[in-house]
Structures are given as structure tokens and as C-alpha cells.
Tab-separated table of C-alpha atoms and ligand atoms in Angstrom:
chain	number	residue	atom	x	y	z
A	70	UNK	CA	0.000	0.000	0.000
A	71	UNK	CA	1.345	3.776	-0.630
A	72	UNK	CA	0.091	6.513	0.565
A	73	UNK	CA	1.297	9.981	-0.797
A	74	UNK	CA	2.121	11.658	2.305
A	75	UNK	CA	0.615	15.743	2.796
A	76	UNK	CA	1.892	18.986	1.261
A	77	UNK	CA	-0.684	22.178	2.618
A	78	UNK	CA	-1.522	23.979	-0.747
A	79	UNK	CA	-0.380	26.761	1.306
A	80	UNK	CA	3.113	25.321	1.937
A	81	UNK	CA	3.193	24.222	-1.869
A	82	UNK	CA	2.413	27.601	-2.925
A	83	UNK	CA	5.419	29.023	-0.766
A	84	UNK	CA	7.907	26.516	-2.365
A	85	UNK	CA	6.224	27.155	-5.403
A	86	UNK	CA	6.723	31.099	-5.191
A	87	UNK	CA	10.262	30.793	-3.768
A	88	UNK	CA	11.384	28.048	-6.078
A	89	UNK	CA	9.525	30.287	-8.913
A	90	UNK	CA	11.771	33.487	-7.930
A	91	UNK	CA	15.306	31.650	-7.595
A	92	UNK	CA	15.362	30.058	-11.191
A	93	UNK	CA	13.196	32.860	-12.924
A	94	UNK	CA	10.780	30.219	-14.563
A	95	UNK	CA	7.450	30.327	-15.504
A	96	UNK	CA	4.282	27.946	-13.578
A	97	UNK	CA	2.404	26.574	-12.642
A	98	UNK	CA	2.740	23.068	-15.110
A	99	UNK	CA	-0.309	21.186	-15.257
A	100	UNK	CA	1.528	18.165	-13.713
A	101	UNK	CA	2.507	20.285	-10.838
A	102	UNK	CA	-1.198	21.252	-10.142
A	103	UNK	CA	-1.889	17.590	-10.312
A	104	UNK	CA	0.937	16.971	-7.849
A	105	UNK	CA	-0.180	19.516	-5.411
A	106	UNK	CA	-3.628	17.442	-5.263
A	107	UNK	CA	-2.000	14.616	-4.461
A	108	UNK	CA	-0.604	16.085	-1.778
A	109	UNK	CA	-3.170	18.323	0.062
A	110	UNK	CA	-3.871	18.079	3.371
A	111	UNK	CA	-0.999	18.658	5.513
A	112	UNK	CA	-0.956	20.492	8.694
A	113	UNK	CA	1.572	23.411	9.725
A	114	UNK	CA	4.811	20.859	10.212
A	115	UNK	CA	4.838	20.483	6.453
A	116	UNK	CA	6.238	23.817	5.585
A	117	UNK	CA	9.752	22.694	5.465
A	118	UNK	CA	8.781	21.247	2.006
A	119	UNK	CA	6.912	17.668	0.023
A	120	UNK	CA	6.682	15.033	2.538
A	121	UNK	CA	5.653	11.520	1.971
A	122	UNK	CA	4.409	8.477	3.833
A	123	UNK	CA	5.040	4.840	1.870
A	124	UNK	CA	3.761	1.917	4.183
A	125	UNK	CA	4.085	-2.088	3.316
A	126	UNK	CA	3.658	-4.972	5.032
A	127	UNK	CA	6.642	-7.373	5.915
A	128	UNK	CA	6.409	-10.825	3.882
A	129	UNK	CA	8.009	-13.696	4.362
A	130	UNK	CA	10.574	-13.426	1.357
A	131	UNK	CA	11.798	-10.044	2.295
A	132	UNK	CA	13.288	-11.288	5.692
A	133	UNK	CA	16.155	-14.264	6.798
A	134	UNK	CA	15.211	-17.767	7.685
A	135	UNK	CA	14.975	-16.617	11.332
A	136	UNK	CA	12.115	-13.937	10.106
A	137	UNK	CA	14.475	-11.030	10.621
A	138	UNK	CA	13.870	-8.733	7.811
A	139	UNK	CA	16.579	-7.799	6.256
A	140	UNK	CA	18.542	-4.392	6.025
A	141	UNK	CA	18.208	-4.375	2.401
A	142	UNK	CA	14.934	-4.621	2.062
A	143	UNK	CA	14.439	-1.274	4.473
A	144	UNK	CA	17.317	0.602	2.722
A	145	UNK	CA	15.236	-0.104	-0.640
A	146	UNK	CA	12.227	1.525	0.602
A	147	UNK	CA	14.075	4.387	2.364
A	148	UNK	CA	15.470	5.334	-0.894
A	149	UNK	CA	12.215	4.373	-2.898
A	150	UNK	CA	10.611	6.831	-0.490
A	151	UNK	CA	13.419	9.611	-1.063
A	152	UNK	CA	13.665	9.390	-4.771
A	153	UNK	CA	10.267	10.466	-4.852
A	154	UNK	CA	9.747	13.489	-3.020
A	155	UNK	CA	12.836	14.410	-4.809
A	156	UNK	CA	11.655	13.675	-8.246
A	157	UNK	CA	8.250	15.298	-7.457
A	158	UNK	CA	10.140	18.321	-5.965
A	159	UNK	CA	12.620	19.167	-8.930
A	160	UNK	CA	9.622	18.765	-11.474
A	161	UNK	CA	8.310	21.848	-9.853
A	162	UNK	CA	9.588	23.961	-12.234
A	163	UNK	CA	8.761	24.126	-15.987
A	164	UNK	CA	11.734	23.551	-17.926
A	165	UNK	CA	13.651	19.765	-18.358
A	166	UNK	CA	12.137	16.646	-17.026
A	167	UNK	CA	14.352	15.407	-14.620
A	168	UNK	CA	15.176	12.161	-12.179
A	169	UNK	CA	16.879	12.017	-9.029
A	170	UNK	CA	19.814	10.464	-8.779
A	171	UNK	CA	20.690	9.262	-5.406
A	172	UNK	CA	24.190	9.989	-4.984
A	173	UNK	CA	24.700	9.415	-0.632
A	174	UNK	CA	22.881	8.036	1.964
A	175	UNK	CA	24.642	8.919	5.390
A	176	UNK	CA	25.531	6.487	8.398
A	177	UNK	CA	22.681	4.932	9.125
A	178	UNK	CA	21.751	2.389	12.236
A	179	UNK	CA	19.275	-0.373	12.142
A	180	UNK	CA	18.012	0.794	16.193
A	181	UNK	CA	15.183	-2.202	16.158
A	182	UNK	CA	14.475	-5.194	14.090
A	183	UNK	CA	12.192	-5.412	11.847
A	184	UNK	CA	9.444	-8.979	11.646
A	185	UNK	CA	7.499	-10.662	9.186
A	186	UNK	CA	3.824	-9.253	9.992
A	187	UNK	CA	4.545	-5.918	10.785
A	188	UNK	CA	4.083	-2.890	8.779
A	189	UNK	CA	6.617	-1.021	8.147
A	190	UNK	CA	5.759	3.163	7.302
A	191	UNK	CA	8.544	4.907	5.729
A	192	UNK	CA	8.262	8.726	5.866
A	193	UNK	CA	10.557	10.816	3.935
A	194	UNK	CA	10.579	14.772	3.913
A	195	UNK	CA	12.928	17.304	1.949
A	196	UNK	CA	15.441	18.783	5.047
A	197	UNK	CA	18.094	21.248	2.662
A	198	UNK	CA	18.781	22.118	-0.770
A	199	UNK	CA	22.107	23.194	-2.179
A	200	UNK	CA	22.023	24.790	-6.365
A	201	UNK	CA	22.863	21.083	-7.172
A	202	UNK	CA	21.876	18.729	-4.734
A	203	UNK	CA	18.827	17.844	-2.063
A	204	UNK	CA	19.012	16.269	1.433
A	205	UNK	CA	15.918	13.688	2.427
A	206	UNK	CA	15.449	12.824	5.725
A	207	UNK	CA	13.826	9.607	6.267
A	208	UNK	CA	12.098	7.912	9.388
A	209	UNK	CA	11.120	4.193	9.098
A	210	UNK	CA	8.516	2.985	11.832
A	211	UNK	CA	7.593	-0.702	12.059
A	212	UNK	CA	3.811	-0.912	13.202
A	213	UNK	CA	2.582	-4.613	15.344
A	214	UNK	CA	-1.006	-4.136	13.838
A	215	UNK	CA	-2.259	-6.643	16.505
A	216	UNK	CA	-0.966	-5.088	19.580
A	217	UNK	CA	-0.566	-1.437	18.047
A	218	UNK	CA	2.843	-1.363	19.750
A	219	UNK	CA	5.162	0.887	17.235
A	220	UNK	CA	9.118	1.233	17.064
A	221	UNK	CA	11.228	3.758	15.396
A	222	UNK	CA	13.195	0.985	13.390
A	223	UNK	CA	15.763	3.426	11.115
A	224	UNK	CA	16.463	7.354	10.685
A	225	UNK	CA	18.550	8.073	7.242
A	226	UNK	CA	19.615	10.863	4.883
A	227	UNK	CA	20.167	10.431	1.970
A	228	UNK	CA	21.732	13.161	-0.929
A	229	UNK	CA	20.267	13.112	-4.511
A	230	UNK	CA	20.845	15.157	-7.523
A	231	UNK	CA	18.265	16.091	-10.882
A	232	UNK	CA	19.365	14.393	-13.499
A	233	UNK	CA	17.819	15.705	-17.115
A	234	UNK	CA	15.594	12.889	-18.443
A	235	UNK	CA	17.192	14.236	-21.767
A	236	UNK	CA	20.421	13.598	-20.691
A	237	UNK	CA	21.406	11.790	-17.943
A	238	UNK	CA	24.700	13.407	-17.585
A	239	UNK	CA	22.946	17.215	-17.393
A	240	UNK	CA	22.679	17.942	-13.397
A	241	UNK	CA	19.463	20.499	-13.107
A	242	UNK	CA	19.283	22.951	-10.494
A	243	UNK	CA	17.278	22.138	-7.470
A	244	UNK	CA	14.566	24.538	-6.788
A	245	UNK	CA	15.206	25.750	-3.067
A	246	UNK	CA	12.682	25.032	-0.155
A	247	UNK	CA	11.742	27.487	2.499
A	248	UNK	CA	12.836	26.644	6.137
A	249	UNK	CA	10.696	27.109	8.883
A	250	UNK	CA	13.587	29.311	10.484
A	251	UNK	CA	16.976	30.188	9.406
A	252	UNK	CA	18.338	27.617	11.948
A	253	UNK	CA	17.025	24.718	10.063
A	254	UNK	CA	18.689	26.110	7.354
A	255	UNK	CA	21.789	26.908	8.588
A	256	UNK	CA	21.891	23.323	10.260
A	257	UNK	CA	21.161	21.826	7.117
A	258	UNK	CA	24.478	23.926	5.387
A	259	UNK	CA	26.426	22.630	7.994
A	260	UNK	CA	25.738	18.964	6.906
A	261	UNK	CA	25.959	19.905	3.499
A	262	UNK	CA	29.414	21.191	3.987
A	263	UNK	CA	30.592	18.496	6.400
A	264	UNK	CA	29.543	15.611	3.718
A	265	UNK	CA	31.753	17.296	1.009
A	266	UNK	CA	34.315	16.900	3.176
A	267	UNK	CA	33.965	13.914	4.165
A	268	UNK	CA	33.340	12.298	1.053
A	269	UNK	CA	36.510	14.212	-0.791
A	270	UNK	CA	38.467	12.317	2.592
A	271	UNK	CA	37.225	8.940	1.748
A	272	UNK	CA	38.029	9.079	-2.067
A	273	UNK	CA	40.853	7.341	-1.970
A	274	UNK	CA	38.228	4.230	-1.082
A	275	UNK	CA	37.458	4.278	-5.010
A	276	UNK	CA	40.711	2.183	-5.672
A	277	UNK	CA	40.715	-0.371	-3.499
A	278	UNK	CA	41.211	-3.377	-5.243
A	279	UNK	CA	39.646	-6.649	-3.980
A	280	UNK	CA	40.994	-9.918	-4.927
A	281	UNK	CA	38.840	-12.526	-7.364
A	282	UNK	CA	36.851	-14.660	-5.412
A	283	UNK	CA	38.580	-18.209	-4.704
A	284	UNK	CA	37.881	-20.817	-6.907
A	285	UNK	CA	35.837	-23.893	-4.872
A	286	UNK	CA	38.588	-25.905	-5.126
A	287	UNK	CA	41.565	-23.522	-3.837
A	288	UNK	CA	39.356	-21.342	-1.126
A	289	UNK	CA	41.149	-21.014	1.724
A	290	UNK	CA	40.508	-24.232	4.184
A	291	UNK	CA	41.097	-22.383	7.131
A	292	UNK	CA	37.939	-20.933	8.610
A	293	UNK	CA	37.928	-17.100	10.272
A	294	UNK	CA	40.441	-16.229	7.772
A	295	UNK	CA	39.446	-13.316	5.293
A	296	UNK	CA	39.431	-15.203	2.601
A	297	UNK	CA	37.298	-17.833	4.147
A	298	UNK	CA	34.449	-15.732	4.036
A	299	UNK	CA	35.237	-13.579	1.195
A	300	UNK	CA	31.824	-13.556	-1.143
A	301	UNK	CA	30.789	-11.669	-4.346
A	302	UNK	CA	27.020	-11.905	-6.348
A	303	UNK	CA	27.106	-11.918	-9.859
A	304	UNK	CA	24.021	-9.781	-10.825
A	305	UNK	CA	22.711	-8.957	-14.577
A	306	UNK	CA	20.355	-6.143	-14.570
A	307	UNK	CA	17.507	-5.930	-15.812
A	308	UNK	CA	14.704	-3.824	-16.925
A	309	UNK	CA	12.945	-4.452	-13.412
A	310	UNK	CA	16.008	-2.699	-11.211
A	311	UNK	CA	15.828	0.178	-13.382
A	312	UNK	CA	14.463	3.417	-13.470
A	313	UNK	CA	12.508	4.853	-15.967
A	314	UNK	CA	15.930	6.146	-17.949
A	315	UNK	CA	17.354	2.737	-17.468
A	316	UNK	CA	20.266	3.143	-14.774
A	317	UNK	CA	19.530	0.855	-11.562
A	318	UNK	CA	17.689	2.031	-8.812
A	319	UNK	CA	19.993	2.702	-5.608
A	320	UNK	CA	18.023	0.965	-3.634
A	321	UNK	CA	18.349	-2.406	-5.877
A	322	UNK	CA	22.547	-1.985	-4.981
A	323	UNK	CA	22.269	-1.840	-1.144
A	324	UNK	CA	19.953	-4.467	-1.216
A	325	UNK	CA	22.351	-7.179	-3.272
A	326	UNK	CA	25.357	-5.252	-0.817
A	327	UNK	CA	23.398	-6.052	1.703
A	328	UNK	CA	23.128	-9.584	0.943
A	329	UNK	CA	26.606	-9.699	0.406
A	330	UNK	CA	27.397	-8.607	3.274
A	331	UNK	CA	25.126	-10.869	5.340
A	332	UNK	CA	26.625	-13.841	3.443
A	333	UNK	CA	29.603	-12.846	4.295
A	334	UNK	CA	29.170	-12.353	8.160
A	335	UNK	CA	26.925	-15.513	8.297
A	336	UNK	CA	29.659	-17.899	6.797
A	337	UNK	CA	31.896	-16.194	9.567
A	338	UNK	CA	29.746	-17.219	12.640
A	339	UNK	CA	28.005	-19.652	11.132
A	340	UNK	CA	25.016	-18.271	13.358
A	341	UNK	CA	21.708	-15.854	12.654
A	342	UNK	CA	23.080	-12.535	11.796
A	343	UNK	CA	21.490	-8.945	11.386
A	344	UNK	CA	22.045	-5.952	9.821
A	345	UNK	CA	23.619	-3.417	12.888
A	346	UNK	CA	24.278	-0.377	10.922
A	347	UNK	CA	25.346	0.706	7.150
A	348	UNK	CA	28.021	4.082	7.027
A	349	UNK	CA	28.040	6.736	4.137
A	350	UNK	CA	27.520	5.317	0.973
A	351	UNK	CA	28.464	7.415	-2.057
A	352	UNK	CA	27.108	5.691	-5.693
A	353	UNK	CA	30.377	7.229	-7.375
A	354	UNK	CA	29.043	6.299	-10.651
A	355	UNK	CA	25.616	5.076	-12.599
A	356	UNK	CA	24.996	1.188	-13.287
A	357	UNK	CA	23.441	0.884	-17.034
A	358	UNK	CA	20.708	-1.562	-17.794
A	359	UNK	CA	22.424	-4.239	-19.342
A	360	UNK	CA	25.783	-4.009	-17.137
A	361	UNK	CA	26.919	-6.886	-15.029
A	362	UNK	CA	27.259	-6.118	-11.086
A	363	UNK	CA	29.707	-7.803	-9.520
A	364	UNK	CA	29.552	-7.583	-5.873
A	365	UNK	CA	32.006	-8.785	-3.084
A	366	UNK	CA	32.259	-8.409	0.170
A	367	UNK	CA	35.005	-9.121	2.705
A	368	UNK	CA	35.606	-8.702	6.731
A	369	UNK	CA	37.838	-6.088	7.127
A	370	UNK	CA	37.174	-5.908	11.076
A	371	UNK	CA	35.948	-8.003	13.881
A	372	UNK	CA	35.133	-6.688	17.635
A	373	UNK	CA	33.981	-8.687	20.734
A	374	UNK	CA	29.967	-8.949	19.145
A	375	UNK	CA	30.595	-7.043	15.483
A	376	UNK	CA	31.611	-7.814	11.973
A	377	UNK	CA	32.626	-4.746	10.084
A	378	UNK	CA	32.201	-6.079	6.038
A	379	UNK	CA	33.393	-3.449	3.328
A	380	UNK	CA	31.248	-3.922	0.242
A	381	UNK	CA	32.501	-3.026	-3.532
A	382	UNK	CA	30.506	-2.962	-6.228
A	383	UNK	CA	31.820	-2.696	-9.848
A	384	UNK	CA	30.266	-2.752	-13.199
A	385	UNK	CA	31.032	-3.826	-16.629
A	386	UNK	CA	29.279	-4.490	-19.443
A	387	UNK	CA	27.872	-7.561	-20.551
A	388	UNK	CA	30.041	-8.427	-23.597
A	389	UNK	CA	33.058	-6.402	-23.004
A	390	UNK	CA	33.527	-6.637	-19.596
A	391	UNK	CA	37.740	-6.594	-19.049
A	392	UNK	CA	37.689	-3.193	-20.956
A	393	UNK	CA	35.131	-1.275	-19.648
A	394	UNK	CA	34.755	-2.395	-15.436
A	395	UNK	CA	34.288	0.493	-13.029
A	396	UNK	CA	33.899	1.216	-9.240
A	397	UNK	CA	30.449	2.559	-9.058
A	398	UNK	CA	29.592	2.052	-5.240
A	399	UNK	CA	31.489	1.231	-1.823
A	400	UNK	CA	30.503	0.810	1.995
A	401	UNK	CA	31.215	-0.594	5.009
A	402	UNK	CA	28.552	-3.053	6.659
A	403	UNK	CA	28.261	-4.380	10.595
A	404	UNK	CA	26.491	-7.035	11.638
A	405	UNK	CA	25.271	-8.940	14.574
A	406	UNK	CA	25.525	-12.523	15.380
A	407	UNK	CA	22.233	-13.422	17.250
A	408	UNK	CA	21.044	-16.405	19.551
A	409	UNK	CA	18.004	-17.737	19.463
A	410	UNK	CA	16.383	-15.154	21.900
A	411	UNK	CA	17.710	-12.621	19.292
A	412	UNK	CA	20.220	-11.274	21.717
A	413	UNK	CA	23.902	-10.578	20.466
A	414	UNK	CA	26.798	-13.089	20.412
A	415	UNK	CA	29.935	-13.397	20.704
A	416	UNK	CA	31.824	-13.396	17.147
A	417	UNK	CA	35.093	-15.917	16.251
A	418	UNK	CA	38.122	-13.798	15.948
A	419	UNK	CA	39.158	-12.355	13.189
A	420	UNK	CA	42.335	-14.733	11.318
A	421	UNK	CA	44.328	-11.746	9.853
A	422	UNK	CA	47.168	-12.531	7.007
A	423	UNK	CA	49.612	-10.567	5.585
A	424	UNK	CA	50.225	-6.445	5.577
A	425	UNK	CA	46.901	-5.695	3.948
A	426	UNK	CA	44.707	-7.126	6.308
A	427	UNK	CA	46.134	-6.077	8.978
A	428	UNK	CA	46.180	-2.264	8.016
A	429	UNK	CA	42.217	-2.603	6.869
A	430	UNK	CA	42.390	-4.301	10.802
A	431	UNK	CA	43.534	-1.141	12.372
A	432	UNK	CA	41.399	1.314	9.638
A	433	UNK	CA	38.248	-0.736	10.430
A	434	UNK	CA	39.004	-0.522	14.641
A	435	UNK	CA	39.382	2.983	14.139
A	436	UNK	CA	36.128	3.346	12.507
A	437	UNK	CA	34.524	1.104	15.257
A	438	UNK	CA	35.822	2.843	18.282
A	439	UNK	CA	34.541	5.826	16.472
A	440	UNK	CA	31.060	5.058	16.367
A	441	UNK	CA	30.992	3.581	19.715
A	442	UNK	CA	32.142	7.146	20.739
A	443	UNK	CA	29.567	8.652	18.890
A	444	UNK	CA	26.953	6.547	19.673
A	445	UNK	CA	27.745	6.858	23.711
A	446	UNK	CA	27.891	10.075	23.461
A	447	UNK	CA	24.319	10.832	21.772
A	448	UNK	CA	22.888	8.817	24.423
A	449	UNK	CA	24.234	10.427	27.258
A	450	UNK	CA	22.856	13.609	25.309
A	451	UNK	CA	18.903	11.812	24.891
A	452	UNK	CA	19.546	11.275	28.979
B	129	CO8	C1	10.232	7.883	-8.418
B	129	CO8	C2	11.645	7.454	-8.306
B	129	CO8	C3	12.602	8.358	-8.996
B	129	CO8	C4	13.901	7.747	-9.284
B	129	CO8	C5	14.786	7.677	-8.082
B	129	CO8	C6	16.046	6.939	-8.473
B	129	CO8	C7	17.074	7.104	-7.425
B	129	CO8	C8	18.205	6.189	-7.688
B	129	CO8	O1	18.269	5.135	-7.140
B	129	CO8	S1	19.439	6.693	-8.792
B	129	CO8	C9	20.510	5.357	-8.995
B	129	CO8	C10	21.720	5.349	-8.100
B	129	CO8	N1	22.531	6.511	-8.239
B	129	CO8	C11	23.399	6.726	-9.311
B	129	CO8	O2	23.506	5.925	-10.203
B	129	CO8	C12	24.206	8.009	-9.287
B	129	CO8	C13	25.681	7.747	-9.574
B	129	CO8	N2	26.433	8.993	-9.541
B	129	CO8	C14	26.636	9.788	-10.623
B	129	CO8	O3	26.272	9.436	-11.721
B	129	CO8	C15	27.336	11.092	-10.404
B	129	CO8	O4	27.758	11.167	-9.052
B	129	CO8	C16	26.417	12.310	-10.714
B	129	CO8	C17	26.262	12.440	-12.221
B	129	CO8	C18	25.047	12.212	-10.085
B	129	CO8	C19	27.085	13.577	-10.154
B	129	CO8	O5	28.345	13.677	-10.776
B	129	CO8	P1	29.485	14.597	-10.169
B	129	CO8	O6	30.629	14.560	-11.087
B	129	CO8	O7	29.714	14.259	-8.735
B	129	CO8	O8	28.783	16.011	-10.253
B	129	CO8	P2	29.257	17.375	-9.625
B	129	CO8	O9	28.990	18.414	-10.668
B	129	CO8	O10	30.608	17.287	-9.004
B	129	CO8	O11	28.203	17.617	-8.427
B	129	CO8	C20	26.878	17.940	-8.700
B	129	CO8	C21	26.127	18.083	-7.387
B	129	CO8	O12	26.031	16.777	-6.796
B	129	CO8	C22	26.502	16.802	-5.450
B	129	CO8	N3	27.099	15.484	-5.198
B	129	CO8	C23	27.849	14.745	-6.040
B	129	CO8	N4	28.206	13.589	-5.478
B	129	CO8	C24	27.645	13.577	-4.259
B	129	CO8	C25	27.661	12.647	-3.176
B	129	CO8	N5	28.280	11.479	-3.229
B	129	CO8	N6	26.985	12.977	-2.043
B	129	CO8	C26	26.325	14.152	-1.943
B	129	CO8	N7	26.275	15.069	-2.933
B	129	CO8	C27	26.935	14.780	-4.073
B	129	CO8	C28	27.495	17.951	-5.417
B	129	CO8	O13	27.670	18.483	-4.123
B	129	CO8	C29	26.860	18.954	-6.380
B	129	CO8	O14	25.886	19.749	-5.748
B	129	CO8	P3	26.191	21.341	-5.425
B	129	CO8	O15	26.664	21.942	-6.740
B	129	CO8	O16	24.896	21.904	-4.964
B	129	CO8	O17	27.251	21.306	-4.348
């Protein structure tokens, strides 16, 4: 079921008017009045621009064995629901047709997990624009429609860009949104700037080379080794991951990095694991219809009770693959080994060989002891 979430005609007017003055275009278009309908009835917290409400009930093949659901299948939604308010938004204006592309989704923790019965709601609302680029801040509630019991299950933001439908490689400008005060905004510049940094620091991520996949027959014997675990999916895509100018959906990646990545962790600890959290993600580069996906993940850290997996994705295409194979996405996964009781385990050491594995070791303990910081501190803040 989706439910288009509620813009006040007043509030739409007011983005329309502001958007209207910034890139000197004419309006309204007729599919912007039809828009607007859509999303009428929205009270006074919708002025901070579109807002929207997708809400689906957990089945059986979108969770584990165990009935977990898995992270992939929430990260799809979250961007499902953010690449629409986006796409909605920069169609305000008259002028080219455009898509958004999503281009970052921040750190983002998995607080609750998610069953088969429940209903998830995904709301996503517009938080800052930049001339190229919008943030989307998205909540995901998971809804016990027996008991009426409701947990906040994920908070993300993600980063997208207007791509003309014309051509894919013309970025549009983003028509701005009007803040409810000019702290919003200004907190909203601050992430904007702090992501640009952070995203020219972790460039050098883009060349990281990961070895072939074992062959059956030579894979490492030893188990808790790297290699042991190491896993790729081979993925062809098709008309159904794509978007209506035929480049893959970024939710369709994080889902098969997900899976990856739970592969991975699961041939580790040979127990139930869980998605624990997901950092910045940057899609570097667009994935054609047509292209093979090859995706591989490999521990890089282990802690007491985590499994920090770093995710690459390339893509090539189909019949000229050796020439033509690119880095288009890259992350860094942790997961959680669970007992029965769905309470957290203890995971096997980590088996580390040679230089390289030992640096990504130390880079990966870093990052861990990091967020643990982080996450300590914002809860001695919510005290
Ligand atoms: C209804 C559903 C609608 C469809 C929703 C579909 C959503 C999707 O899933 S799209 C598929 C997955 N995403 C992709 O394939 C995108 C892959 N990336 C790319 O192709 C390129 O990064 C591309 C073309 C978007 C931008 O290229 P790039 O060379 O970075 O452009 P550049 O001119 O430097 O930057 C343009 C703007 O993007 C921003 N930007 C670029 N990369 C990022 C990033 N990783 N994070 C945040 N912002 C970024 C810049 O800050 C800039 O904005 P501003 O000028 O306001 O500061």
C-alpha cells in the first residue's frame, strides 16, 4: 500500500513562489497542479517542504530464515521513499524533465528489528537544498497491527541530484525550499558542507582493489580467515532494477550489498546474523541496464559482538567486460551474530594474514571505536 504523504496547498504555494523566484521560470505546469492534489492536506509541520508516507507490510521473502527482515529490504524503501519526493520536488519547475539520482545516503543504524507481519511506514521529507543537490530525511517505523505497539526501526539521509531525463549526464538545479527558520537552514548547510568533506576524505576508497573470489577448489581451508568468508554476487540487470531512464535504482545496490554482506558475516559465525548499521555510501558512478554487477564483500574488522564487512561494487558491461569495469559504489557493513532469543553473540576472531589485512584491521578498529564514541555520546545527550 502507498500513501502519498501531505503537502498544505499553502506550503506548496510558498515553495512554489520561492522556487519560482530563484530560477526565474514560468508555472504553474499542469503536472505540478496535479501533484499539489495529491498532496493536500498537511498540517503546519509540512512547511519545510513535500513530505511523503510509503507503508508495506513485511512478507516472508523479504526477511532471513529466522524472520528477521533484512537491512536491504528497508534501505530499498528508504530510498524508494526519497527518490520520490525528490523527483516530485525538482519537477516543480517548468523547464527539463528530470530524475533524481541518489548519490549518498549517510551512516545509518538499524536501532530495532524489523518482523514478518509488521508494517513497516517509511516517511521521507525534503530537510536542505544546495544549487545542485537535495538532502531527504527519512524515518522508518515498524507498526505490530495486533498489539498497536510501534518502534522507530531506522532514521537516514540520503543526498540526490536532478538528473535531465534528456540527458542523464545534465545535473538540473534544485529549486530551493523554504525553512521554517533560518536555523534549520543553517543546520542543514552545515551537513551539506561536512559531507563534502567527508566524502573528498574517503576518495581514496574508489581504488581499493579486492581480490577474485577463490575458486571452490583452492578457497582457503582455514575458517575465520578473510578469505574464508570472502563472497561476491554476480548480478545482470535488468529492466525491473531500473528506473525509468534505465540506470539501476539505488536501492536495488544496497539491497544485493546487503546480501553480500550478510553472506559474508553468516559464513563467519556460522550463526543468525542482522544488519547493525550501514556508514556513508556514495554511488560514485551510474549502473546501465544491461551491465553486469559484480559484488564482493570481505571482513575487514571483527570486535567482541561485530563484523565490520566493506562492500565493492563494480560494473562492466555484458560483452566487453575486461575493458570497460568500473567502481560505481562502496561501503562498510556491521552485523550482529544473534542467539536464538535474538540477543547478540559473541563473534570468532578475526584470522588476519599478511600487511593488507592487517592495516584494513587497524582502519576498520578505528572506525569502530569511532562510532561507539559517537553513539555513547548521543545517548548520554537523549539522557
Ligand atoms: C520515483 C523514483 C525516482 C527515481 C529515483 C532513483 C534514485 C536512484 O536510485 S538513482 C541510482 C543510483 N545513483 C546513481 O547511479 C548516481 C551515480 N552517480 C553519478 O552518476 C554522479 O555522481 C552524478 C552524475 C550524479 C554527479 O556527478 P558529479 O561529477 O559528482 O557532479 P558534480 O557536478 O561534481 O556535483 C553535482 C552536485 O552533486 C553533489 N554530489 C555529487 N556527489 C555527491 C555525493 N556522493 N553525495 C552528496 N552530494 C553529491 C554535489 O555536491 C553537487 O551539488 P552542489 O553543486 O549543490 O554542491
Amino acid at each position: 500500500m502507498h500513501r502519498s504523504g501531505p503537502l498544505s496547498s499553502k506550503a506548496a504555494d510558498e515553495v512554489d513562489r520561492t522556487a519560482a523566484a530563484a530560477m526565474g521560470k514560468q508555472r504553474p505546469s499542469q503536472s505540478q497542479q496535479v501533484s499539489r492534489e495529491v498532496c493536500s492536506g498537511g498540517g503546519p509541520e509540512c512547511q519545510q517542504g513535500s513530505k511523503i508516507q510509503l507503508s508495506r507490510v513485511m512478507r516472508p521473502d523479504d526477511a532471513n530464515i529466522k524472520g528477521n527482515i533484512h537491512g536491504g529490504i528497508i534501505l530499498k524503501m528508504i530510498e524508494e521513499a526519497g527518490g520520490i519526493v525528490g523527483t516530485r520536488h525538482c519537477n516543480t519547475l517548468n523547464g527539463d524533465r528530470c530524475w533524481v539520482a541518489l548519490v549518498r545516503v549517510e551512516k545509518t543504524e538499524f536501532l530495532f528489528p524489523v518482523f514478518i507481519g509488521e508494517v513497516v511506514h517509511v516517511s521521507a521529507e525534503i530537510t536542505y537544498t544546495s544549487k545542485h543537490s537535495l538532502e531527504v530525511q527519512v524515518k522508518v517505523v515498524a507498526e505490530n497491527i495486533l498489539t498497536g505497539t510501534k518502534k522507530l526501526a531506522n532514521k537516514a539521509a540520503l543526498w540526490y541530484v536532478p538528473c535531465s531525463l534528456q540527458n542523464a549526464d545534465k545535473i538540473l538545479e534544485v529549486p530551493p525550499i523554504t525553512y521554517a527558520n533560518a536555523e534549520r537552514e543553517e543546520e542543514g548547510r552545515k551537513r551539506y558542507e561536512a559531507q563534502k568533506i567527508e566524502r573528498h576524505e574517503t576518495k581514496a576508497r574508489l581504488e581499493e582493489a579486492m581480490p577474485p573470489p577463490p575458486n571452490p577448489e583452492d578457497a582457503p581451508k582455514e575458517r575465520h580467515t578473510v578469505g574464508f568468508s570472502q563472497s561476491s554476487l554476480i548480478h545482470l540487470v535488468g529492466p525491473s532494477d531500473c528506473t525509468i531512464d534505465d540506470y539501476v535504482y539505488g536501492g536495488v545496490t544496497m539491497k544485493l550489498m546487503d546480501e553480500v554482506a550478510g553472506i559474508v558475516s553468516a559464513r563467519h559465525c556460522n550463526t543468525n546474523i542482522v544488519t547493525a548499521s550501514v556508514d556513508a555510501i556514495n554511488f560514485h558512478r551510474k549502473i546501465r541496464k544491461g551491465c553486469v554487477v559484480t559484488v564482493t564483500g570481505r571482513l575487514t574488522f571483527v570486535s567482541n559482538k561485530s563484523m565490520e564487512i566493506e562492500v565493492l561494487v563494480d560494473a562492466a558491461s555484458l560483452v566487453n567486460e575486461e575493458k570497460g569495469r568500473y567502481r560505481a559504489v562502496s561501503a562498510f557493513f556491521t552485523f550482529i551474530s544473534l542467539d536464538k532469543d535474538n540477543k547478540p553473540l559473541p563473534v570468532p576472531p578475526l584470522k588476519i594474514e599478511g600487511e593488507d589485512e592487517q592495516r584494513r584491521f587497524e582502519e576498520g578498529k578505528a572506525r569502530y571505536l569511532q562510532n561507539k564514541a559517537k553513539r555513547l555520546a548521543d545517548k548520554e545527550r537523549q539522557q
